[in-house]
Coordinates of C-alpha atoms and ligand atoms in Angstrom, one line a residue:
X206 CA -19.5 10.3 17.9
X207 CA -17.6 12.3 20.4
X208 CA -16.8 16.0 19.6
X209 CA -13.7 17.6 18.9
X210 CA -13.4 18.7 22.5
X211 CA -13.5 14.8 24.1
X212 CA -10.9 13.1 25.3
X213 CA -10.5 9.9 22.6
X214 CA -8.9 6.9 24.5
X215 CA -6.7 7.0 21.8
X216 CA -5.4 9.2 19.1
X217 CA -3.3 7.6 15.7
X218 CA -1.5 10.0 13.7
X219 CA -1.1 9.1 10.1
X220 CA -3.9 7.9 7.9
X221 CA -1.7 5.8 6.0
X222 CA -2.3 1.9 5.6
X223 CA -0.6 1.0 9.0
X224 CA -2.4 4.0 11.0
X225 CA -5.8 2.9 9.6
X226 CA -5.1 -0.6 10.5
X227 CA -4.2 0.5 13.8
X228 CA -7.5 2.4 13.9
X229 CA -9.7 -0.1 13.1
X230 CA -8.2 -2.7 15.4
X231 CA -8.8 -0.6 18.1
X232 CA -12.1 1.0 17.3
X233 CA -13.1 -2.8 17.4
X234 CA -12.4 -2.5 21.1
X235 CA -14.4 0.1 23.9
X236 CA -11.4 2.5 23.2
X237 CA -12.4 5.9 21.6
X238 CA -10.3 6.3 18.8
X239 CA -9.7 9.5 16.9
X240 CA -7.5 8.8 13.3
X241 CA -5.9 11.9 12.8
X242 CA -4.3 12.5 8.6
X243 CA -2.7 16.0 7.4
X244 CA -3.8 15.3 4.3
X245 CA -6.9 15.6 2.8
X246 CA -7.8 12.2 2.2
X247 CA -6.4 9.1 4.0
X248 CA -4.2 6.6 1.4
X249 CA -2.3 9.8 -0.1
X250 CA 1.4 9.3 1.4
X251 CA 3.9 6.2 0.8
X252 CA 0.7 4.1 1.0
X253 CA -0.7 5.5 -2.7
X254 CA 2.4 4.9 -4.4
X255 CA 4.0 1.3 -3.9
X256 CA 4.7 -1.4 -6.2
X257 CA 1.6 -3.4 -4.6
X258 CA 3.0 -6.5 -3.8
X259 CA 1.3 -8.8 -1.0
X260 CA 4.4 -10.1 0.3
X261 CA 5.1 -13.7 2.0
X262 CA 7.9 -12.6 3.6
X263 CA 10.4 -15.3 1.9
X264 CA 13.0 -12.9 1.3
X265 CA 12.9 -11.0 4.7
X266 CA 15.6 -10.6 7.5
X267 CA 14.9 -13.8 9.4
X268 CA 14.3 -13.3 13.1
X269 CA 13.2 -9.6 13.0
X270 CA 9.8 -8.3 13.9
X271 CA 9.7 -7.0 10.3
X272 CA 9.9 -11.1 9.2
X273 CA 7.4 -11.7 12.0
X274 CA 4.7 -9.1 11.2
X275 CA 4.9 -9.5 7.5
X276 CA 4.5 -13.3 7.2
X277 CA 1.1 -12.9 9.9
X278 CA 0.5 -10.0 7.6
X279 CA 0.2 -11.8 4.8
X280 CA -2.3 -13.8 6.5
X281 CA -4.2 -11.2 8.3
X282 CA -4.5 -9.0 5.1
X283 CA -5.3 -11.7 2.8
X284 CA -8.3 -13.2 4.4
X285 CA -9.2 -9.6 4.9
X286 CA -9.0 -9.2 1.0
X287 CA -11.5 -11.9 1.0
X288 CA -14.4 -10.0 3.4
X289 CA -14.6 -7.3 1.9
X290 CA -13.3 -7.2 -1.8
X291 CA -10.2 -6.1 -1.9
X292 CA -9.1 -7.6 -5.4
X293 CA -5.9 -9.8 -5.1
X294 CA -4.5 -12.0 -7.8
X295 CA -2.2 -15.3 -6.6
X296 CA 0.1 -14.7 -9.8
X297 CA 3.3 -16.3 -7.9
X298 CA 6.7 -14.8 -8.3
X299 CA 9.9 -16.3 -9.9
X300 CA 13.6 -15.0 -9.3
X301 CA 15.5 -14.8 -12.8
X302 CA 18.9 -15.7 -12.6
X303 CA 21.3 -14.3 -15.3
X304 CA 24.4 -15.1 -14.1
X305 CA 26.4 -17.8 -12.2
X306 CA 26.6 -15.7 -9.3
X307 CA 23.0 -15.5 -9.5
X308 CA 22.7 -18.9 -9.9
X309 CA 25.1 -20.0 -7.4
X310 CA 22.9 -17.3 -5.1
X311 CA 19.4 -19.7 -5.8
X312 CA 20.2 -22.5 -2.9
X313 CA 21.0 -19.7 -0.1
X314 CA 17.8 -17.6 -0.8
X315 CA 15.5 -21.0 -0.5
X316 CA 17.3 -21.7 2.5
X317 CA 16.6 -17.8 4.0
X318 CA 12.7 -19.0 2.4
X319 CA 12.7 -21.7 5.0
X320 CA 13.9 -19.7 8.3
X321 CA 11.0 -17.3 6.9
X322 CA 8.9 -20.8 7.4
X323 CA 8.0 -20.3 4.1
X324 CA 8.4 -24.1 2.5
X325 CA 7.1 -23.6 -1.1
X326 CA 10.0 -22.3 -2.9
X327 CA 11.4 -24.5 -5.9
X328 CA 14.7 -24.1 -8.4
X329 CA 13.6 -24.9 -11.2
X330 CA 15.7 -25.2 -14.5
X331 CA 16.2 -22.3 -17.5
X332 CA 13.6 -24.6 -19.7
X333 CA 10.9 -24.1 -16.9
X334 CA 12.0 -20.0 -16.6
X335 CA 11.2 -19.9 -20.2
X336 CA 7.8 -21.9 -20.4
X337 CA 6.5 -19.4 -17.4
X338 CA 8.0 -16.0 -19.1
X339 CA 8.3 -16.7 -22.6
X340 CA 8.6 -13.3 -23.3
X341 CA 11.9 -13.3 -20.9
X342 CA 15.4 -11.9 -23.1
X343 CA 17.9 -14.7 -23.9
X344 CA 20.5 -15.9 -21.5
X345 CA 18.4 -17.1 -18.7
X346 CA 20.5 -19.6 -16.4
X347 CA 17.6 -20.5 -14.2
X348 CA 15.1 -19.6 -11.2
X349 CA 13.1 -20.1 -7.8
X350 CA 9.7 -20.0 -7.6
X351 CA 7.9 -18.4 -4.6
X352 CA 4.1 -19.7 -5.5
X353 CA 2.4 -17.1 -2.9
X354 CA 3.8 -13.8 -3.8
X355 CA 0.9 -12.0 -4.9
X356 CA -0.7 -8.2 -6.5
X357 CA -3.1 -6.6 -4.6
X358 CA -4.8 -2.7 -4.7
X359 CA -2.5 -0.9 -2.5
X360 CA -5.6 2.2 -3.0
X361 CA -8.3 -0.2 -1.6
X362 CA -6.4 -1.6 1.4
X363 CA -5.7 1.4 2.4
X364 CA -9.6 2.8 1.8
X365 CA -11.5 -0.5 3.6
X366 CA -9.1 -0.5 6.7
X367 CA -10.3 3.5 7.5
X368 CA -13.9 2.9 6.2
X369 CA -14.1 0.0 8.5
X370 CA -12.1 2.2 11.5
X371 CA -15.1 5.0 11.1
X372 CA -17.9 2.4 10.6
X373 CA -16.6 1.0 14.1
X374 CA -17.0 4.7 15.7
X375 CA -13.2 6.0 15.3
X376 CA -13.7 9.8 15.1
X377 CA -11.6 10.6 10.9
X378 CA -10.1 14.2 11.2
X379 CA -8.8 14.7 7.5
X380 CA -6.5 18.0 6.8
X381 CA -5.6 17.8 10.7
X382 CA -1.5 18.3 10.5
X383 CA 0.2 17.3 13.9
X384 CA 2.5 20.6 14.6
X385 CA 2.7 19.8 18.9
X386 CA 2.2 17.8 21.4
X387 CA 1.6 19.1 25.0
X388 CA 1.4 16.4 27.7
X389 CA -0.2 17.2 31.1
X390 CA -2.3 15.6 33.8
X391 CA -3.0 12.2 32.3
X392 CA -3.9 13.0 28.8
X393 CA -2.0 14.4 25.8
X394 CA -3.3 17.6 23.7
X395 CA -2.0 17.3 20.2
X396 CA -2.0 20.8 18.1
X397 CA -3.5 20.3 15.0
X398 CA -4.1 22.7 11.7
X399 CA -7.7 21.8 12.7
X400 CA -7.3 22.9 16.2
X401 CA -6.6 21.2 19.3
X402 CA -7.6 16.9 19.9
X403 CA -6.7 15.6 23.3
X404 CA -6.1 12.1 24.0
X405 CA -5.1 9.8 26.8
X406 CA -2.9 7.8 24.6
X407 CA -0.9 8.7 21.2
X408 CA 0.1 6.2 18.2
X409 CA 2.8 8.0 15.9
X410 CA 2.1 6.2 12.5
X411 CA 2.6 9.2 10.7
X412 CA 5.3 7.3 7.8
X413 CA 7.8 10.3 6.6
X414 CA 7.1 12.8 9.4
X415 CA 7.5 9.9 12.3
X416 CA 10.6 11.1 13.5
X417 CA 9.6 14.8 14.0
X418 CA 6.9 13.7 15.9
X419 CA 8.4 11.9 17.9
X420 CA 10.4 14.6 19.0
X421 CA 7.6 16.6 20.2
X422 CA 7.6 13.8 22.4
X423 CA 11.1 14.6 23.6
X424 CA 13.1 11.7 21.5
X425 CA 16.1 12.2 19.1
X426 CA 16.4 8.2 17.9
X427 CA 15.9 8.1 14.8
X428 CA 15.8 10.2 11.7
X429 CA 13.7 9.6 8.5
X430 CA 15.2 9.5 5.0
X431 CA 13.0 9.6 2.2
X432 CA 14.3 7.0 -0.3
X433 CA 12.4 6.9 -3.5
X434 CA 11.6 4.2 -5.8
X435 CA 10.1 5.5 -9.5
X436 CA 7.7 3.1 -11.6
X437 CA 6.9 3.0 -15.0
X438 CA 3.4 1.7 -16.0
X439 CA 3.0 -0.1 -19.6
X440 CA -0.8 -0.4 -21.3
X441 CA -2.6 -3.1 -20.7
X442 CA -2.1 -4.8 -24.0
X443 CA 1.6 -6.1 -22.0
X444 CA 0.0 -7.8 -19.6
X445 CA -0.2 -11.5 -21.5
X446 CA 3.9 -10.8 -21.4
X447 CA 3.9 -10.9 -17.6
X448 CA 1.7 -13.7 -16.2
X449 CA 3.8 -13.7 -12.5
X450 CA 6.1 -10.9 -10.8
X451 CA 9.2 -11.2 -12.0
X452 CA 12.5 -10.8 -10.0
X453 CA 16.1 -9.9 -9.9
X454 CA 18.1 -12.2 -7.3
X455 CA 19.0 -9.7 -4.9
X456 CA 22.8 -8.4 -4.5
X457 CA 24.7 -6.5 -2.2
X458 CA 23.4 -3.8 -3.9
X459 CA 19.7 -4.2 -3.2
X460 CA 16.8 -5.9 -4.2
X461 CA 16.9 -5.1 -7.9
X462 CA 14.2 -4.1 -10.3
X463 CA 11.1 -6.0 -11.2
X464 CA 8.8 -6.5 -13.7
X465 CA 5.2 -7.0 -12.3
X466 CA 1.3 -7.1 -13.4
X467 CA -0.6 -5.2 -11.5
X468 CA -4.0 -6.0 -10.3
X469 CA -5.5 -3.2 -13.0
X470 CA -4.4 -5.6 -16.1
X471 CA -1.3 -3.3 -16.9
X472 CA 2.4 -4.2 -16.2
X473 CA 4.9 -1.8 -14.0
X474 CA 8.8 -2.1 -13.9
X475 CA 10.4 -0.6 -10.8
X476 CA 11.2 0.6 -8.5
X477 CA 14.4 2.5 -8.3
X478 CA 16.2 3.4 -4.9
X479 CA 17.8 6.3 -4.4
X480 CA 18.2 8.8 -1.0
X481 CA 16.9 12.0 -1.1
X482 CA 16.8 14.8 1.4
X483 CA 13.0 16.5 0.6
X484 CA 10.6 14.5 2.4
X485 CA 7.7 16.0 -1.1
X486 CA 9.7 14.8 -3.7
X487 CA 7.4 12.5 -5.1
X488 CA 8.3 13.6 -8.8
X489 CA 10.2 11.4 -11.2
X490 CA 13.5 12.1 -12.9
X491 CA 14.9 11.5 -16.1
X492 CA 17.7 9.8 -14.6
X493 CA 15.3 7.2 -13.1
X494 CA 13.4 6.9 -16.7
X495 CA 16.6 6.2 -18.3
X496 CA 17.9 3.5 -15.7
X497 CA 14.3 1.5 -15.1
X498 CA 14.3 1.8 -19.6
X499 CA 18.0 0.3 -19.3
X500 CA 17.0 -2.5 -16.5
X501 CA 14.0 -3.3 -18.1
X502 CA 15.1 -4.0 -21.8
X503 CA 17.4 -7.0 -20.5
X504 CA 14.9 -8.7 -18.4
X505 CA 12.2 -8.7 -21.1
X506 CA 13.5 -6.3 -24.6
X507 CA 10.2 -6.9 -26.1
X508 CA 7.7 -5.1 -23.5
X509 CA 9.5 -2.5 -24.5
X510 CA 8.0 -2.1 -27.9
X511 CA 4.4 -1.6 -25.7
X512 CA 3.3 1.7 -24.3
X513 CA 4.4 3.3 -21.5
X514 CA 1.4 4.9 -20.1
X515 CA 2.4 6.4 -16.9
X516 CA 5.5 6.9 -14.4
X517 CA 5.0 7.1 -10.4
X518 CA 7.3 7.7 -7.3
X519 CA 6.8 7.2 -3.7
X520 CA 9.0 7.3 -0.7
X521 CA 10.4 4.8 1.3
X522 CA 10.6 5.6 5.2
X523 CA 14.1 4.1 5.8
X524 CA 15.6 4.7 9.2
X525 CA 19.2 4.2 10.0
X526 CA 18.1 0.6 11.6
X527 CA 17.3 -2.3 9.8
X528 CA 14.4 -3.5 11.0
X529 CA 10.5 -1.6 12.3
X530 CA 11.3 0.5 15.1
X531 CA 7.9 0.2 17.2
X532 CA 8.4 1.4 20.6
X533 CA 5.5 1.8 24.0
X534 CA 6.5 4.7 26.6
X535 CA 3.8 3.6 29.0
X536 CA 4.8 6.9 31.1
X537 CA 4.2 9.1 28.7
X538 CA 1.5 7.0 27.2
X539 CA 2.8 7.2 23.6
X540 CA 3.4 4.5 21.0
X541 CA 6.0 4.6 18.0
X542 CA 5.4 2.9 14.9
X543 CA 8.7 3.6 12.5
X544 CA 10.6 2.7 9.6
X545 CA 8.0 1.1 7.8
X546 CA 10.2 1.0 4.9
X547 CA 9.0 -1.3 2.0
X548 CA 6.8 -3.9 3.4
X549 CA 4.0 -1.9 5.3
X550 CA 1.1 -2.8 3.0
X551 CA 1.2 -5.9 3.6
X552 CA 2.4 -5.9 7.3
X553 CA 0.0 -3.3 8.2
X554 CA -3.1 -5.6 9.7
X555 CA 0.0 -7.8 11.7
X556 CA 1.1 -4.1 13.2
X557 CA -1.9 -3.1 14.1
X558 CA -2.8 -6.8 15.8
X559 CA 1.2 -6.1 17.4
X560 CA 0.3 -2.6 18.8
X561 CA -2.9 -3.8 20.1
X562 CA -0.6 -6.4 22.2
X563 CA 1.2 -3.7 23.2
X564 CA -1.5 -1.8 24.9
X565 CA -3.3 -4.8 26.2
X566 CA 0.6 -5.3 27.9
X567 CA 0.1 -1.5 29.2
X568 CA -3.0 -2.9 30.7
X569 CA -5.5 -1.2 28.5
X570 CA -8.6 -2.8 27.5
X571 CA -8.6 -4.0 24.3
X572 CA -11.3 -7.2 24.4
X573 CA -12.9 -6.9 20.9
X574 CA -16.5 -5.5 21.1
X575 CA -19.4 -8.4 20.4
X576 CA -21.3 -5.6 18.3
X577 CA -18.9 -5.0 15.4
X578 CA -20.4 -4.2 12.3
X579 CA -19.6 -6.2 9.1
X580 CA -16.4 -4.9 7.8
X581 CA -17.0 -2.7 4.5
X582 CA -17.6 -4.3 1.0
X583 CA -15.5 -2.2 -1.3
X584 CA -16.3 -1.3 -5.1
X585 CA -13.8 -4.1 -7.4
X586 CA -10.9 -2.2 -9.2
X587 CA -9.2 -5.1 -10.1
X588 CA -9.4 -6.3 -13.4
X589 CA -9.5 -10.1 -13.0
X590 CA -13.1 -9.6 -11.3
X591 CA -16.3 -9.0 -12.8
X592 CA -16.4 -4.8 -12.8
X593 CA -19.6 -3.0 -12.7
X594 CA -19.8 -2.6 -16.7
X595 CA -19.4 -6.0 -17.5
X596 CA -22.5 -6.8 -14.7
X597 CA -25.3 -7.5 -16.9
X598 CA -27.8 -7.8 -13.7
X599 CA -26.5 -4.8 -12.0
X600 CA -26.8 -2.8 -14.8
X601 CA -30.6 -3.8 -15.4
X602 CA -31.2 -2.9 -11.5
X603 CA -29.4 0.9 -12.1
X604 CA -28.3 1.8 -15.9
X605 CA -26.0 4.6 -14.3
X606 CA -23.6 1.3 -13.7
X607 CA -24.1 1.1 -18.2
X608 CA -22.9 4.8 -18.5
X609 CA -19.1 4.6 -19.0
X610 CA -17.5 7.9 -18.5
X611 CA -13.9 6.7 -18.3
X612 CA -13.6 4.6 -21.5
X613 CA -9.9 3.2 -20.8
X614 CA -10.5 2.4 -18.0
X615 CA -14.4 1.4 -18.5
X616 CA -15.1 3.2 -15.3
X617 CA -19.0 4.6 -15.0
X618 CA -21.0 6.6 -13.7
X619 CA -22.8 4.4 -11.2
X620 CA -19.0 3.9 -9.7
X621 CA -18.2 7.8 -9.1
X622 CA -21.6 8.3 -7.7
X623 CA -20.8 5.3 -5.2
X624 CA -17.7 7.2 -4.1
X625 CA -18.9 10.6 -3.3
X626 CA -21.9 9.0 -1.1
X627 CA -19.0 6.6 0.6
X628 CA -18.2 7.0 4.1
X629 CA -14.8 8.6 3.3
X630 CA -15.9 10.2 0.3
X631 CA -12.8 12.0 -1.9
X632 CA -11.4 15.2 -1.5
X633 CA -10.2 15.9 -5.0
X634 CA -9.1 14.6 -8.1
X635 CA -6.7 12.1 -7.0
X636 CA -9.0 10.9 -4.4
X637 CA -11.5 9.9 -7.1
X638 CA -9.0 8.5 -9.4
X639 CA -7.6 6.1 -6.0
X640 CA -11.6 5.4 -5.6
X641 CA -12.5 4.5 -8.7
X642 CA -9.6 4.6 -11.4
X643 CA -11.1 7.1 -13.6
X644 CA -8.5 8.9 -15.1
X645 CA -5.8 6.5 -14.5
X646 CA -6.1 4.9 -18.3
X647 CA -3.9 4.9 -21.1
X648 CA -5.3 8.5 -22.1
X649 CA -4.7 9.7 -18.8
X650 CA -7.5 11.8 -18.3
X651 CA -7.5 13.2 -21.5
X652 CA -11.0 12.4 -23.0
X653 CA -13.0 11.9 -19.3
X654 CA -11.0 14.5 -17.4
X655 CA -13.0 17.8 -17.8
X656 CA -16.2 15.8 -17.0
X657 CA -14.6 14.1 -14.1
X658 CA -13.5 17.2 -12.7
X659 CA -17.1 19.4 -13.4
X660 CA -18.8 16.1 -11.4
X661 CA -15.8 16.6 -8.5
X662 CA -16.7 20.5 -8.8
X663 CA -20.3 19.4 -8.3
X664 CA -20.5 17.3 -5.2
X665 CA -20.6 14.7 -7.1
X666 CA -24.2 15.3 -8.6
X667 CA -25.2 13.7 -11.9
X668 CA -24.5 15.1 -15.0
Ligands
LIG931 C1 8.4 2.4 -4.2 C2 7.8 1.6 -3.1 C3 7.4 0.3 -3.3 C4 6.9 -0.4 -2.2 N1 6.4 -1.7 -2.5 C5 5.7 -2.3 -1.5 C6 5.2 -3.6 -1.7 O1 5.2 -4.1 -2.9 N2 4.6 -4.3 -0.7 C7 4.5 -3.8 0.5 O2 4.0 -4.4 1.4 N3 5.0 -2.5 0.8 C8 5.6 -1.8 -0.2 N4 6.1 -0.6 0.1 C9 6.0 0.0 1.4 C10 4.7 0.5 1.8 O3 4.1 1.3 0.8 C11 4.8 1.3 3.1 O4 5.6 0.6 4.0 C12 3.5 1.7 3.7 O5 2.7 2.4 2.7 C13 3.7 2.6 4.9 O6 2.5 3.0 5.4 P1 2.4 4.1 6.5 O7 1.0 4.2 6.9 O8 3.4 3.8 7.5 O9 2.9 5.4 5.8 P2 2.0 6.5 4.9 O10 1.2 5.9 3.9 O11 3.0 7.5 4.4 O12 1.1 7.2 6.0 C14 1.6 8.1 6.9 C15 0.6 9.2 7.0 O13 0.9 10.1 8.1 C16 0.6 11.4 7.7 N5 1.3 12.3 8.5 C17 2.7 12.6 8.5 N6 3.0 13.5 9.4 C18 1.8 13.9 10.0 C19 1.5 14.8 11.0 N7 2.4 15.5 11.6 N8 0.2 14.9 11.4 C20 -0.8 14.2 10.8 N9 -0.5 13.3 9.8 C21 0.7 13.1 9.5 C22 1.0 11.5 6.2 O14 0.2 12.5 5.5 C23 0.6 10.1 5.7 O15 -0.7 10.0 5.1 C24 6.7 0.2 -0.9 C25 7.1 1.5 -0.8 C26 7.6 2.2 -1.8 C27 7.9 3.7 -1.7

């Protein structure tokens, strides 16, 4: 691959899920691409910390490009799923309704389902509510069912989408933070904490810090404002309590909280809402504890004599618009991906095919290479596959797949090898734990963490 001082065809800024989607579509073209991510690892802003939902896009605004990209998105990112191993689970979803409001509110959201041209949503009675979520509280009026919502690894998507973009030659500059932009004689030279990158074209995907870079490129239209929505995670002996997501109906005061398996066999209430001014304030509060505790006992009061294993928090990019604010300057040869608020997982792959449009508009050249190589086949975190220590023949073939360092989460030692000798291997802690989910169990690190961390501290090398 090129070397720092080439000019890539393009640059991306942001190594998020829709910056590595943009990457890979268009190191599938004979554009050099450079991916450029301030953090150390790719995956480690808004797109590590989501409630992993593969939306359908039922629910959306209709007629915005946000209903547009996440319904194709949806499609794109789920037969993606299917190449290369990203785990996903078809659980469905079904909208609780406590109230009559709510109830009375059931007919308009199937409606909004069908200008979304999604046709499979069903009101169905408080018996049928019951025989899906038995576990429920009492006072359940009724529901709608919305058969394709689906969990997915939010960690994994984000991983195979810039493991494929490097496999298909886009140059992965980790620890390179954006700080200015200098335009001049047909190319831009961005100034990075890793020096200088010049490019002829610039894609801001950069999720929080979109709006100050787009004001290196002269443009005061938008400002970010970190919204964050706190989790809690329960142990995995909850998850026969939760067999689909379930949902508030949605009010004039937002979407509600739900209650939702995730793809690792545990179940996770969330998220809050709540605007905040400090783009790093990816803590959680008390205040959130107490409110998703309070929510949560009246949708289901018994998952609440389980375990809570773990909070999160991640921030929402909302913009003061209400829909994705993705913009081309063909003059100035620069592209503006923003506000992708809550839906970006699963809208990324659909941006990244809209953005490629976009360019091939500008008249670039964006026919897909004949000589792409098979998009990556990524190591199964998801519980309802068959995981490495439950693989009797893998296991015969290399035992280090039989030696379980992380016994909540029964991750081994084969699996932490594969992710330091991965194309993107991690840069610290966290990056393993996203790799491989070692660490991320009910003891939370407590009986695998020093040997985790001596094997980080070692390259990786056996011990
Ligand atoms: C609580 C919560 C729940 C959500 N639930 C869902 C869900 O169920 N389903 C769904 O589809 N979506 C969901 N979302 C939304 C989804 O997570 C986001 O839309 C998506 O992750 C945005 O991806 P991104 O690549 O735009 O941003 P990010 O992942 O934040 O990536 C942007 C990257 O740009 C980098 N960057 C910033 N500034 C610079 C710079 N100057 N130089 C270099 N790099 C820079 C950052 O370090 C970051 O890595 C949820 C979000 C939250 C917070």
């Amino acid at each position: 691959m090129s070397a720092a001082v080439d000019i890539s065809d393009v640059i991306v800024v942001g190594g998020g899920i829709v910056g590595s989607a943009i990457a890979r579509a268009l190191a599938g073209t004979k554009l050099s691409v450079t991916l450029l991510e301030a953090r150390n690892d790719v995956g480690d802003g808004t797109s590590k910390a989501n409630t992993a939902l593969l939306h359908t896009g039922y629910d959306a605004t209709p007629d915005t490009l946000e209903s547009r990209l996440v319904a194709r998105g949806y499609e794109l990112l789920g037969a993606y799923a299917e190449q290369t191993g990203i785990p996903v689970e078809h659980t469905g979803a079904l909208l609780v309704a406590w109230t009559d409001e709510e109830l009375d509110a059931l007919p308009a959201l199937k409606e909004k389902a069908e200008r979304n041209f999604y046709h499979r949503c069903e009101i169905v009675g408080a018996d049928e509510v019951y025989r899906r979520v038995p576990d429920l509280g009492h006072g359940v009026l009724g529901g709608l069912t919305v058969p394709g919502e689906s969990i997915i690894c939010t960690w994994t998507t984000n991983l195979a989408l810039a493991t494929d973009a490097v496999a298909r030659g886009a140059r992965l500059m980790r620890g390179a933070r954006v700080t200015g932009a200098v335009a001049d004689d047909g190319r831009t030279t961005l100034q990075t904490t890793r020096g200088d990158v010049c490019g002829r074209w610039v894609i801001n995907a950069a999720g929080l810090g979109a709006d100050h870079l787009d004001a290196e490129f002269g443009h005061h239209r938008f400002a970010v404002t970190p919204r964050r929505g706190e989790l809690l995670v329960f142990d995995k002996l909850a998850r026969p309590m939760v067999p689909c997501i379930v949902l508030a109906v949605p009010s004039s005061r937002g979407k509600g909280v739900l209650v939702s398996p995730t793809i690792y066999g545990n179940v996770m209430v969330g998220p809050t809402s709540e605007n905040l001014q400090d783009r790093t304030a990816t803590g959680t509060s008390e205040e959130g504890f107490e409110f998703l505790v309070s929510k949560g006992r009246a949708l289901m009061p018994s998952l609440f004599d389980e375990e809570i294993t773990a909070t999160y928090a991640g921030l929402r990019a909302a913009i003061d618009q209400d829909d994705y604010l993705i913009d081309i300057n063909v003059a100035a040869r620069y592209l503006l991906v923003g506000g992708i608020r809550s839906t970006g997982l699963t809208s990324g792959m659909a941006i990244a095919e809209y953005v490629t449009g976009l360019l091939d508009d500008a008249g670039l050249d964006v026919t897909e290479r004949p000589d792409l190589p098979p998009p990556p086949k990524m190591p199964n975190l998801g519980d309802a596959y068959l995981r490495p220590y439950q693989d009797g023949e893998r296991i015969a073939a290399d035992s280090e797949y039989g030696r379980i360092i992380c016994f909540c989460e029964r991750v081994t030692a084969g699996e932490l090898r594969d992710a330091f000798q991965s194309p993107i291997p991690p840069a610290d802690l966290d990056g393993l734990r996203r790799r491989t989910r070692v660490m991320n169990g009910r003891c939370q690190g407590f009986y695998c963490g020093a040997h985790t961390k001596a094997l980080l501290d070692a390259g990786g090398q056996a011990r």
